[in-house]
Each structure stands twice: as structure tokens, then as C-alpha cells.
Amino acid sequence: MHPILKLVFQRLALGILLLFGASALIFGLTEALPGDAAQAVLGQSATPESLANLREEMGLDRPALTRYVEWLGGILQGDLGTSLTNKLDIADSVGKRLGNTLFLAFWAALVSVPLAIFLGLLAVRYRNRWPDKLISAVTLTTISIPEFLIGYVLIYFIAVKIGWFSPLAMVNDSMSLGQKLNAIALPVLVLTMVVLAHMMRMTRAAILNVMQSAYVETAELKGLSNFMVIYRHALPNAVAPIVNVVMLNLAYLVVGVVVVEVVFVYPGMGQYLVDHVTKRDVPVVLACGVVFAAIYIGLNMIADIVAILANPRLRHPK
């Protein structure tokens, strides 16, 4: 078997094993939560009969391993279960909320990824000079501030004081694309500021590492401009680490948006998860945890595969 295919299959198998491990960990953590889940759902005024019925519905009278196997079997068949609080199908609710989260993540990535690569190239082009130092200082400052604080500051100045955008990022199917983009402008700005520094710094570091190679020195001796050396020779050979950091930050844009969605009351997966955690709706928490884990592991697996394909020694083995 070709070395690339072998490595790709190994990454796929590892990703599947990690996903199973993550599902077991998520289920175990929900089982370890203190208190009575049925009591938390029904409240302190619930009668013993209603508590017994809900415990039977939740399967709390059966062993945890049996419930995990049944739950995992349902997941593999696309059945995420039913919410305990509103009796709605979780798969339908997750589908709508996940679509909103992916919509927000897509536009945040569309802004942040090209901007981070451009700023990384610019920092390398003017390394150790004032543009490089200014870019590093500004991006490191933004990543050092908690996203909820950035969100509240932007809401106060841009939404309340200036009135450019709405402080609440509410979207629905009846809105046009322009209205949706106007609604998510502030969350996209916050997410861009949060992930920009990491991607920019890694792009800069990866390209500077390649710039020390002999073939880059040869290109410089041929009289190519500094920009052409970076763009044509250094950047293509720095793709693997850049793709890795981009995928990690894309995973954050989908999985780590809980705080931003709560701040802007955005109807995405993060807001959905927080709402049902407070209600102790275990099936919803389990479903959201598995979806987030699958996205995170999947994007990291794609990053590994791209890094393998970008390695010329594996593409052209001797």
C-alpha cells in the first residue's frame, strides 16, 4: 500500500476511536454530575410518582453501561433522542441550531483566515521593523482579552453609542442574507479578534522557518524580490503547519463559540447547550457534546490528512 494511503487510513481509524472515546467520556461525565437528574428537571415540588416515572423514562433504573450502549446505538442510527424539557426531537433542534453556528463560523473564518495569512506575510516581509512589531502587539492584545469582555465593549460602543449594529444577534429564516450579515457583524468581529493572533503568529513562524532553507537563499541570489521569494517559495512549503493552525481555529469557531453566542443571544449550538444545561436536560447535553466532539475531531483529522498530502517526501517516496 502507498505510504500516503496507509497514513490516511491510520488517521481515519484514530479519529473514529477518538470519537468513541469522547462519547464514553461525555456520557461518564454526565453520569457523575451530583444530584438527581429527574428532580432537577421536575423541580422540588414534584411528586414521588412523577419522579419515578421520569427516572424510568430516562432509564435511571438500569445500569449505566446498558444505557450508554443503547444511547450510542441511537446516535449511530441518527437518533439523538428527545428533550426532557420540551419533548421535541433533539436532532431537529440541533440541525437548526448547528446551521446557525456554522453560518456564524463560516463568515468569521472568511474574514479571519485570509486576514491572518495576509498579516503573517506582511509581518515576515517587514520582520523586526515597525509593521511587524505593530501587528504582533495589536493581535496579542486582542487575544489576551476575554471574548465576553470584547463582546460587551463592542456592544456598548458600536451598538449602543454609535448605533451601527444591533446588540442582539437574532437571526431567522425569514431574514435576507444582508439582514443576517448585519445581525452577526459584532459576533463575527469578536471571533475574528480572538482567533486572528494565533493564526497570524503561526503563519509568521512557519514562513520564517522555511526562509532559512537553502532553496530560499538560492531564490534570493537569483534576484527575486523579497515578496516573490515569500509568496512563491516560502509560503507553499509552509502550508502544513499553517493548515494545522487554521483547522484548530476553525474548530474553535464552531466548538468554542458558547460564550460569544450567550453574550449576543445568538440562536446557535452554544446557546442551545447552555439553556439545557441549566435545566439539567441530559439527552440534549449529551447530543451537543457528541456533535461538538465530532466536529473538533473531524477538523483535526482533516488537518492531519492535509499535512500528510503536503509532505513531498510522502508524495514521492524513493
PDB file of N, CA, C and O in Angstrom, residues 253-314:
ATOM      1  N   LEU A 253     -13.968  28.022  16.231  1.00  0.00           N
ATOM      2  CA  LEU A 253     -15.071  28.864  15.767  1.00  0.00           C
ATOM      3  C   LEU A 253     -16.413  28.133  15.839  1.00  0.00           C
ATOM      4  O   LEU A 253     -17.459  28.764  15.957  1.00  0.00           O
ATOM      5  N   VAL A 254     -16.378  26.796  15.758  1.00  0.00           N
ATOM      6  CA  VAL A 254     -17.616  26.020  15.835  1.00  0.00           C
ATOM      7  C   VAL A 254     -17.873  25.562  17.276  1.00  0.00           C
ATOM      8  O   VAL A 254     -18.982  25.679  17.797  1.00  0.00           O
ATOM      9  N   VAL A 255     -16.825  25.034  17.920  1.00  0.00           N
ATOM     10  CA  VAL A 255     -16.989  24.424  19.244  1.00  0.00           C
ATOM     11  C   VAL A 255     -16.885  25.452  20.367  1.00  0.00           C
ATOM     12  O   VAL A 255     -17.554  25.332  21.388  1.00  0.00           O
ATOM     13  N   GLY A 256     -16.052  26.470  20.178  1.00  0.00           N
ATOM     14  CA  GLY A 256     -15.768  27.398  21.267  1.00  0.00           C
ATOM     15  C   GLY A 256     -16.565  28.683  21.241  1.00  0.00           C
ATOM     16  O   GLY A 256     -16.167  29.676  21.865  1.00  0.00           O
ATOM     17  N   VAL A 257     -17.683  28.685  20.525  1.00  0.00           N
ATOM     18  CA  VAL A 257     -18.456  29.929  20.396  1.00  0.00           C
ATOM     19  C   VAL A 257     -19.522  30.073  21.480  1.00  0.00           C
ATOM     20  O   VAL A 257     -20.343  30.980  21.407  1.00  0.00           O
ATOM     21  N   VAL A 258     -19.498  29.204  22.481  1.00  0.00           N
ATOM     22  CA  VAL A 258     -20.548  29.220  23.505  1.00  0.00           C
ATOM     23  C   VAL A 258     -20.658  30.583  24.157  1.00  0.00           C
ATOM     24  O   VAL A 258     -21.747  31.160  24.272  1.00  0.00           O
ATOM     25  N   VAL A 259     -19.522  31.139  24.583  1.00  0.00           N
ATOM     26  CA  VAL A 259     -19.527  32.431  25.285  1.00  0.00           C
ATOM     27  C   VAL A 259     -20.043  33.541  24.375  1.00  0.00           C
ATOM     28  O   VAL A 259     -20.880  34.361  24.782  1.00  0.00           O
ATOM     29  N   VAL A 260     -19.572  33.567  23.131  1.00  0.00           N
ATOM     30  CA  VAL A 260     -19.979  34.618  22.200  1.00  0.00           C
ATOM     31  C   VAL A 260     -21.473  34.515  21.897  1.00  0.00           C
ATOM     32  O   VAL A 260     -22.184  35.527  21.848  1.00  0.00           O
ATOM     33  N   GLU A 261     -21.971  33.295  21.705  1.00  0.00           N
ATOM     34  CA  GLU A 261     -23.397  33.121  21.421  1.00  0.00           C
ATOM     35  C   GLU A 261     -24.256  33.557  22.612  1.00  0.00           C
ATOM     36  O   GLU A 261     -25.323  34.143  22.431  1.00  0.00           O
ATOM     37  N   VAL A 262     -23.786  33.291  23.826  1.00  0.00           N
ATOM     38  CA  VAL A 262     -24.541  33.703  25.011  1.00  0.00           C
ATOM     39  C   VAL A 262     -24.538  35.222  25.145  1.00  0.00           C
ATOM     40  O   VAL A 262     -25.567  35.838  25.458  1.00  0.00           O
ATOM     41  N   VAL A 263     -23.379  35.856  24.909  1.00  0.00           N
ATOM     42  CA  VAL A 263     -23.280  37.317  25.039  1.00  0.00           C
ATOM     43  C   VAL A 263     -24.228  38.011  24.065  1.00  0.00           C
ATOM     44  O   VAL A 263     -24.923  38.977  24.427  1.00  0.00           O
ATOM     45  N   PHE A 264     -24.280  37.527  22.821  1.00  0.00           N
ATOM     46  CA  PHE A 264     -25.088  38.179  21.790  1.00  0.00           C
ATOM     47  C   PHE A 264     -26.462  37.511  21.609  1.00  0.00           C
ATOM     48  O   PHE A 264     -27.183  37.859  20.666  1.00  0.00           O
ATOM     49  N   VAL A 265     -26.799  36.567  22.488  1.00  0.00           N
ATOM     50  CA  VAL A 265     -28.079  35.846  22.433  1.00  0.00           C
ATOM     51  C   VAL A 265     -28.300  35.291  21.021  1.00  0.00           C
ATOM     52  O   VAL A 265     -29.385  35.422  20.438  1.00  0.00           O
ATOM     53  N   TYR A 266     -27.258  34.680  20.473  1.00  0.00           N
ATOM     54  CA  TYR A 266     -27.327  34.123  19.122  1.00  0.00           C
ATOM     55  C   TYR A 266     -27.907  32.715  19.190  1.00  0.00           C
ATOM     56  O   TYR A 266     -27.453  31.882  19.988  1.00  0.00           O
ATOM     57  N   PRO A 267     -28.899  32.401  18.365  1.00  0.00           N
ATOM     58  CA  PRO A 267     -29.564  31.087  18.439  1.00  0.00           C
ATOM     59  C   PRO A 267     -28.760  29.963  17.805  1.00  0.00           C
ATOM     60  O   PRO A 267     -29.184  29.339  16.819  1.00  0.00           O
ATOM     61  N   GLY A 268     -27.599  29.684  18.372  1.00  0.00           N
ATOM     62  CA  GLY A 268     -26.749  28.628  17.851  1.00  0.00           C
ATOM     63  C   GLY A 268     -26.619  27.472  18.825  1.00  0.00           C
ATOM     64  O   GLY A 268     -27.336  27.383  19.825  1.00  0.00           O
ATOM     65  N   MET A 269     -25.668  26.576  18.559  1.00  0.00           N
ATOM     66  CA  MET A 269     -25.474  25.397  19.390  1.00  0.00           C
ATOM     67  C   MET A 269     -25.040  25.757  20.807  1.00  0.00           C
ATOM     68  O   MET A 269     -25.458  25.109  21.780  1.00  0.00           O
ATOM     69  N   GLY A 270     -24.193  26.769  20.929  1.00  0.00           N
ATOM     70  CA  GLY A 270     -23.713  27.156  22.250  1.00  0.00           C
ATOM     71  C   GLY A 270     -24.840  27.629  23.151  1.00  0.00           C
ATOM     72  O   GLY A 270     -24.936  27.222  24.311  1.00  0.00           O
ATOM     73  N   GLN A 271     -25.683  28.507  22.631  1.00  0.00           N
ATOM     74  CA  GLN A 271     -26.835  28.998  23.391  1.00  0.00           C
ATOM     75  C   GLN A 271     -27.788  27.852  23.726  1.00  0.00           C
ATOM     76  O   GLN A 271     -28.323  27.778  24.839  1.00  0.00           O
ATOM     77  N   TYR A 272     -28.000  26.971  22.774  1.00  0.00           N
ATOM     78  CA  TYR A 272     -28.869  25.803  22.975  1.00  0.00           C
ATOM     79  C   TYR A 272     -28.337  24.915  24.102  1.00  0.00           C
ATOM     80  O   TYR A 272     -29.098  24.453  24.967  1.00  0.00           O
ATOM     81  N   LEU A 273     -27.016  24.692  24.109  1.00  0.00           N
ATOM     82  CA  LEU A 273     -26.393  23.861  25.140  1.00  0.00           C
ATOM     83  C   LEU A 273     -26.535  24.508  26.515  1.00  0.00           C
ATOM     84  O   LEU A 273     -26.924  23.837  27.484  1.00  0.00           O
ATOM     85  N   VAL A 274     -26.231  25.793  26.622  1.00  0.00           N
ATOM     86  CA  VAL A 274     -26.313  26.485  27.915  1.00  0.00           C
ATOM     87  C   VAL A 274     -27.739  26.478  28.454  1.00  0.00           C
ATOM     88  O   VAL A 274     -27.969  26.240  29.649  1.00  0.00           O
ATOM     89  N   ASP A 275     -28.706  26.718  27.577  1.00  0.00           N
ATOM     90  CA  ASP A 275     -30.110  26.718  28.002  1.00  0.00           C
ATOM     91  C   ASP A 275     -30.496  25.389  28.646  1.00  0.00           C
ATOM     92  O   ASP A 275     -31.209  25.356  29.656  1.00  0.00           O
ATOM     93  N   HIS A 276     -30.030  24.275  28.074  1.00  0.00           N
ATOM     94  CA  HIS A 276     -30.468  22.964  28.563  1.00  0.00           C
ATOM     95  C   HIS A 276     -29.557  22.433  29.669  1.00  0.00           C
ATOM     96  O   HIS A 276     -29.974  21.535  30.414  1.00  0.00           O
ATOM     97  N   VAL A 277     -28.348  22.956  29.792  1.00  0.00           N
ATOM     98  CA  VAL A 277     -27.523  22.611  30.950  1.00  0.00           C
ATOM     99  C   VAL A 277     -28.174  23.144  32.223  1.00  0.00           C
ATOM    100  O   VAL A 277     -28.227  22.453  33.249  1.00  0.00           O
ATOM    101  N   THR A 278     -28.676  24.367  32.148  1.00  0.00           N
ATOM    102  CA  THR A 278     -29.335  24.957  33.320  1.00  0.00           C
ATOM    103  C   THR A 278     -30.596  24.199  33.709  1.00  0.00           C
ATOM    104  O   THR A 278     -30.992  24.205  34.871  1.00  0.00           O
ATOM    105  N   LYS A 279     -31.218  23.519  32.737  1.00  0.00           N
ATOM    106  CA  LYS A 279     -32.431  22.742  33.010  1.00  0.00           C
ATOM    107  C   LYS A 279     -32.126  21.273  33.323  1.00  0.00           C
ATOM    108  O   LYS A 279     -33.050  20.491  33.554  1.00  0.00           O
ATOM    109  N   ARG A 280     -30.830  20.923  33.280  1.00  0.00           N
ATOM    110  CA  ARG A 280     -30.390  19.536  33.520  1.00  0.00           C
ATOM    111  C   ARG A 280     -31.037  18.570  32.514  1.00  0.00           C
ATOM    112  O   ARG A 280     -31.455  17.465  32.852  1.00  0.00           O
ATOM    113  N   ASP A 281     -31.127  19.025  31.268  1.00  0.00           N
ATOM    114  CA  ASP A 281     -31.693  18.200  30.200  1.00  0.00           C
ATOM    115  C   ASP A 281     -30.567  17.328  29.631  1.00  0.00           C
ATOM    116  O   ASP A 281     -29.901  17.685  28.653  1.00  0.00           O
ATOM    117  N   VAL A 282     -30.364  16.170  30.253  1.00  0.00           N
ATOM    118  CA  VAL A 282     -29.204  15.325  29.945  1.00  0.00           C
ATOM    119  C   VAL A 282     -29.148  14.878  28.485  1.00  0.00           C
ATOM    120  O   VAL A 282     -28.076  14.932  27.860  1.00  0.00           O
ATOM    121  N   PRO A 283     -30.247  14.415  27.859  1.00  0.00           N
ATOM    122  CA  PRO A 283     -30.146  13.994  26.454  1.00  0.00           C
ATOM    123  C   PRO A 283     -29.649  15.106  25.524  1.00  0.00           C
ATOM    124  O   PRO A 283     -28.881  14.841  24.595  1.00  0.00           O
ATOM    125  N   VAL A 284     -30.076  16.353  25.766  1.00  0.00           N
ATOM    126  CA  VAL A 284     -29.621  17.467  24.931  1.00  0.00           C
ATOM    127  C   VAL A 284     -28.131  17.732  25.172  1.00  0.00           C
ATOM    128  O   VAL A 284     -27.369  17.966  24.228  1.00  0.00           O
ATOM    129  N   VAL A 285     -27.711  17.688  26.428  1.00  0.00           N
ATOM    130  CA  VAL A 285     -26.300  17.909  26.750  1.00  0.00           C
ATOM    131  C   VAL A 285     -25.429  16.844  26.091  1.00  0.00           C
ATOM    132  O   VAL A 285     -24.369  17.142  25.518  1.00  0.00           O
ATOM    133  N   LEU A 286     -25.874  15.589  26.147  1.00  0.00           N
ATOM    134  CA  LEU A 286     -25.125  14.503  25.509  1.00  0.00           C
ATOM    135  C   LEU A 286     -25.039  14.705  23.998  1.00  0.00           C
ATOM    136  O   LEU A 286     -23.961  14.547  23.398  1.00  0.00           O
ATOM    137  N   ALA A 287     -26.159  15.060  23.388  1.00  0.00           N
ATOM    138  CA  ALA A 287     -26.178  15.245  21.934  1.00  0.00           C
ATOM    139  C   ALA A 287     -25.263  16.386  21.518  1.00  0.00           C
ATOM    140  O   ALA A 287     -24.479  16.247  20.568  1.00  0.00           O
ATOM    141  N   CYS A 288     -25.328  17.509  22.222  1.00  0.00           N
ATOM    142  CA  CYS A 288     -24.471  18.655  21.886  1.00  0.00           C
ATOM    143  C   CYS A 288     -23.002  18.299  22.080  1.00  0.00           C
ATOM    144  O   CYS A 288     -22.146  18.678  21.267  1.00  0.00           O
ATOM    145  N   GLY A 289     -22.701  17.580  23.155  1.00  0.00           N
ATOM    146  CA  GLY A 289     -21.311  17.187  23.407  1.00  0.00           C
ATOM    147  C   GLY A 289     -20.752  16.313  22.299  1.00  0.00           C
ATOM    148  O   GLY A 289     -19.611  16.505  21.851  1.00  0.00           O
ATOM    149  N   VAL A 290     -21.553  15.355  21.832  1.00  0.00           N
ATOM    150  CA  VAL A 290     -21.099  14.457  20.761  1.00  0.00           C
ATOM    151  C   VAL A 290     -20.928  15.217  19.447  1.00  0.00           C
ATOM    152  O   VAL A 290     -19.962  15.000  18.708  1.00  0.00           O
ATOM    153  N   VAL A 291     -21.852  16.122  19.143  1.00  0.00           N
ATOM    154  CA  VAL A 291     -21.749  16.905  17.904  1.00  0.00           C
ATOM    155  C   VAL A 291     -20.490  17.777  17.935  1.00  0.00           C
ATOM    156  O   VAL A 291     -19.727  17.833  16.955  1.00  0.00           O
ATOM    157  N   PHE A 292     -20.249  18.451  19.054  1.00  0.00           N
ATOM    158  CA  PHE A 292     -19.049  19.276  19.181  1.00  0.00           C
ATOM    159  C   PHE A 292     -17.779  18.425  19.057  1.00  0.00           C
ATOM    160  O   PHE A 292     -16.812  18.818  18.389  1.00  0.00           O
ATOM    161  N   ALA A 293     -17.773  17.258  19.710  1.00  0.00           N
ATOM    162  CA  ALA A 293     -16.610  16.372  19.643  1.00  0.00           C
ATOM    163  C   ALA A 293     -16.359  15.890  18.217  1.00  0.00           C
ATOM    164  O   ALA A 293     -15.207  15.847  17.754  1.00  0.00           O
ATOM    165  N   ALA A 294     -17.438  15.534  17.511  1.00  0.00           N
ATOM    166  CA  ALA A 294     -17.296  15.050  16.132  1.00  0.00           C
ATOM    167  C   ALA A 294     -16.721  16.138  15.232  1.00  0.00           C
ATOM    168  O   ALA A 294     -15.847  15.868  14.394  1.00  0.00           O
ATOM    169  N   ILE A 295     -17.187  17.373  15.407  1.00  0.00           N
ATOM    170  CA  ILE A 295     -16.679  18.478  14.581  1.00  0.00           C
ATOM    171  C   ILE A 295     -15.213  18.737  14.886  1.00  0.00           C
ATOM    172  O   ILE A 295     -14.387  18.889  13.973  1.00  0.00           O
ATOM    173  N   TYR A 296     -14.873  18.770  16.167  1.00  0.00           N
ATOM    174  CA  TYR A 296     -13.485  19.056  16.558  1.00  0.00           C
ATOM    175  C   TYR A 296     -12.533  17.968  16.062  1.00  0.00           C
ATOM    176  O   TYR A 296     -11.489  18.261  15.461  1.00  0.00           O
ATOM    177  N   ILE A 297     -12.901  16.714  16.295  1.00  0.00           N
ATOM    178  CA  ILE A 297     -12.049  15.603  15.855  1.00  0.00           C
ATOM    179  C   ILE A 297     -11.981  15.555  14.333  1.00  0.00           C
ATOM    180  O   ILE A 297     -10.914  15.317  13.749  1.00  0.00           O
ATOM    181  N   GLY A 298     -13.121  15.799  13.669  1.00  0.00           N
ATOM    182  CA  GLY A 298     -13.138  15.772  12.205  1.00  0.00           C
ATOM    183  C   GLY A 298     -12.235  16.817  11.580  1.00  0.00           C
ATOM    184  O   GLY A 298     -11.474  16.525  10.644  1.00  0.00           O
ATOM    185  N   LEU A 299     -12.283  18.055  12.087  1.00  0.00           N
ATOM    186  CA  LEU A 299     -11.441  19.116  11.536  1.00  0.00           C
ATOM    187  C   LEU A 299      -9.966  18.842  11.803  1.00  0.00           C
ATOM    188  O   LEU A 299      -9.109  19.105  10.947  1.00  0.00           O
ATOM    189  N   ASN A 300      -9.644  18.312  12.974  1.00  0.00           N
ATOM    190  CA  ASN A 300      -8.250  17.972  13.255  1.00  0.00           C
ATOM    191  C   ASN A 300      -7.770  16.818  12.383  1.00  0.00           C
ATOM    192  O   ASN A 300      -6.608  16.796  11.960  1.00  0.00           O
ATOM    193  N   MET A 301      -8.669  15.894  12.094  1.00  0.00           N
ATOM    194  CA  MET A 301      -8.320  14.784  11.212  1.00  0.00           C
ATOM    195  C   MET A 301      -8.051  15.297   9.793  1.00  0.00           C
ATOM    196  O   MET A 301      -7.104  14.852   9.125  1.00  0.00           O
ATOM    197  N   ILE A 302      -8.871  16.243   9.338  1.00  0.00           N
ATOM    198  CA  ILE A 302      -8.641  16.845   8.020  1.00  0.00           C
ATOM    199  C   ILE A 302      -7.290  17.559   7.986  1.00  0.00           C
ATOM    200  O   ILE A 302      -6.545  17.466   7.001  1.00  0.00           O
ATOM    201  N   ALA A 303      -6.950  18.257   9.072  1.00  0.00           N
ATOM    202  CA  ALA A 303      -5.664  18.951   9.141  1.00  0.00           C
ATOM    203  C   ALA A 303      -4.510  17.959   9.042  1.00  0.00           C
ATOM    204  O   ALA A 303      -3.512  18.206   8.341  1.00  0.00           O
ATOM    205  N   ASP A 304      -4.625  16.818   9.731  1.00  0.00           N
ATOM    206  CA  ASP A 304      -3.573  15.796   9.661  1.00  0.00           C
ATOM    207  C   ASP A 304      -3.429  15.250   8.247  1.00  0.00           C
ATOM    208  O   ASP A 304      -2.315  15.047   7.748  1.00  0.00           O
ATOM    209  N   ILE A 305      -4.557  15.002   7.587  1.00  0.00           N
ATOM    210  CA  ILE A 305      -4.517  14.439   6.235  1.00  0.00           C
ATOM    211  C   ILE A 305      -3.917  15.440   5.245  1.00  0.00           C
ATOM    212  O   ILE A 305      -3.114  15.080   4.380  1.00  0.00           O
ATOM    213  N   VAL A 306      -4.293  16.730   5.388  1.00  0.00           N
ATOM    214  CA  VAL A 306      -3.718  17.765   4.509  1.00  0.00           C
ATOM    215  C   VAL A 306      -2.215  17.863   4.728  1.00  0.00           C
ATOM    216  O   VAL A 306      -1.439  18.011   3.769  1.00  0.00           O
ATOM    217  N   ALA A 307      -1.787  17.780   6.001  1.00  0.00           N
ATOM    218  CA  ALA A 307      -0.348  17.835   6.296  1.00  0.00           C
ATOM    219  C   ALA A 307       0.386  16.652   5.658  1.00  0.00           C
ATOM    220  O   ALA A 307       1.504  16.795   5.151  1.00  0.00           O
ATOM    221  N   ILE A 308      -0.247  15.483   5.664  1.00  0.00           N
ATOM    222  CA  ILE A 308       0.360  14.307   5.027  1.00  0.00           C
ATOM    223  C   ILE A 308       0.467  14.513   3.522  1.00  0.00           C
ATOM    224  O   ILE A 308       1.512  14.246   2.909  1.00  0.00           O
ATOM    225  N   LEU A 309      -0.614  14.996   2.908  1.00  0.00           N
ATOM    226  CA  LEU A 309      -0.607  15.207   1.457  1.00  0.00           C
ATOM    227  C   LEU A 309       0.354  16.313   1.039  1.00  0.00           C
ATOM    228  O   LEU A 309       0.852  16.314  -0.092  1.00  0.00           O
ATOM    229  N   ALA A 310       0.620  17.266   1.954  1.00  0.00           N
ATOM    230  CA  ALA A 310       1.511  18.373   1.623  1.00  0.00           C
ATOM    231  C   ALA A 310       2.982  18.005   1.782  1.00  0.00           C
ATOM    232  O   ALA A 310       3.858  18.795   1.412  1.00  0.00           O
ATOM    233  N   ASN A 311       3.258  16.808   2.293  1.00  0.00           N
ATOM    234  CA  ASN A 311       4.641  16.376   2.513  1.00  0.00           C
ATOM    235  C   ASN A 311       5.187  15.745   1.237  1.00  0.00           C
ATOM    236  O   ASN A 311       4.765  14.661   0.849  1.00  0.00           O
ATOM    237  N   PRO A 312       6.135  16.400   0.556  1.00  0.00           N
ATOM    238  CA  PRO A 312       6.641  15.859  -0.718  1.00  0.00           C
ATOM    239  C   PRO A 312       7.371  14.540  -0.567  1.00  0.00           C
ATOM    240  O   PRO A 312       7.409  13.725  -1.477  1.00  0.00           O
ATOM    241  N   ARG A 313       7.944  14.265   0.605  1.00  0.00           N
ATOM    242  CA  ARG A 313       8.672  13.008   0.809  1.00  0.00           C
ATOM    243  C   ARG A 313       7.708  11.830   0.848  1.00  0.00           C
ATOM    244  O   ARG A 313       8.088  10.699   0.523  1.00  0.00           O
ATOM    245  N   LEU A 314       6.439  12.095   1.242  1.00  0.00           N
ATOM    246  CA  LEU A 314       5.453  11.013   1.229  1.00  0.00           C
ATOM    247  C   LEU A 314       4.780  10.901  -0.135  1.00  0.00           C
ATOM    248  O   LEU A 314       4.400   9.805  -0.559  1.00  0.00           O
TER     249      LEU A 314
END
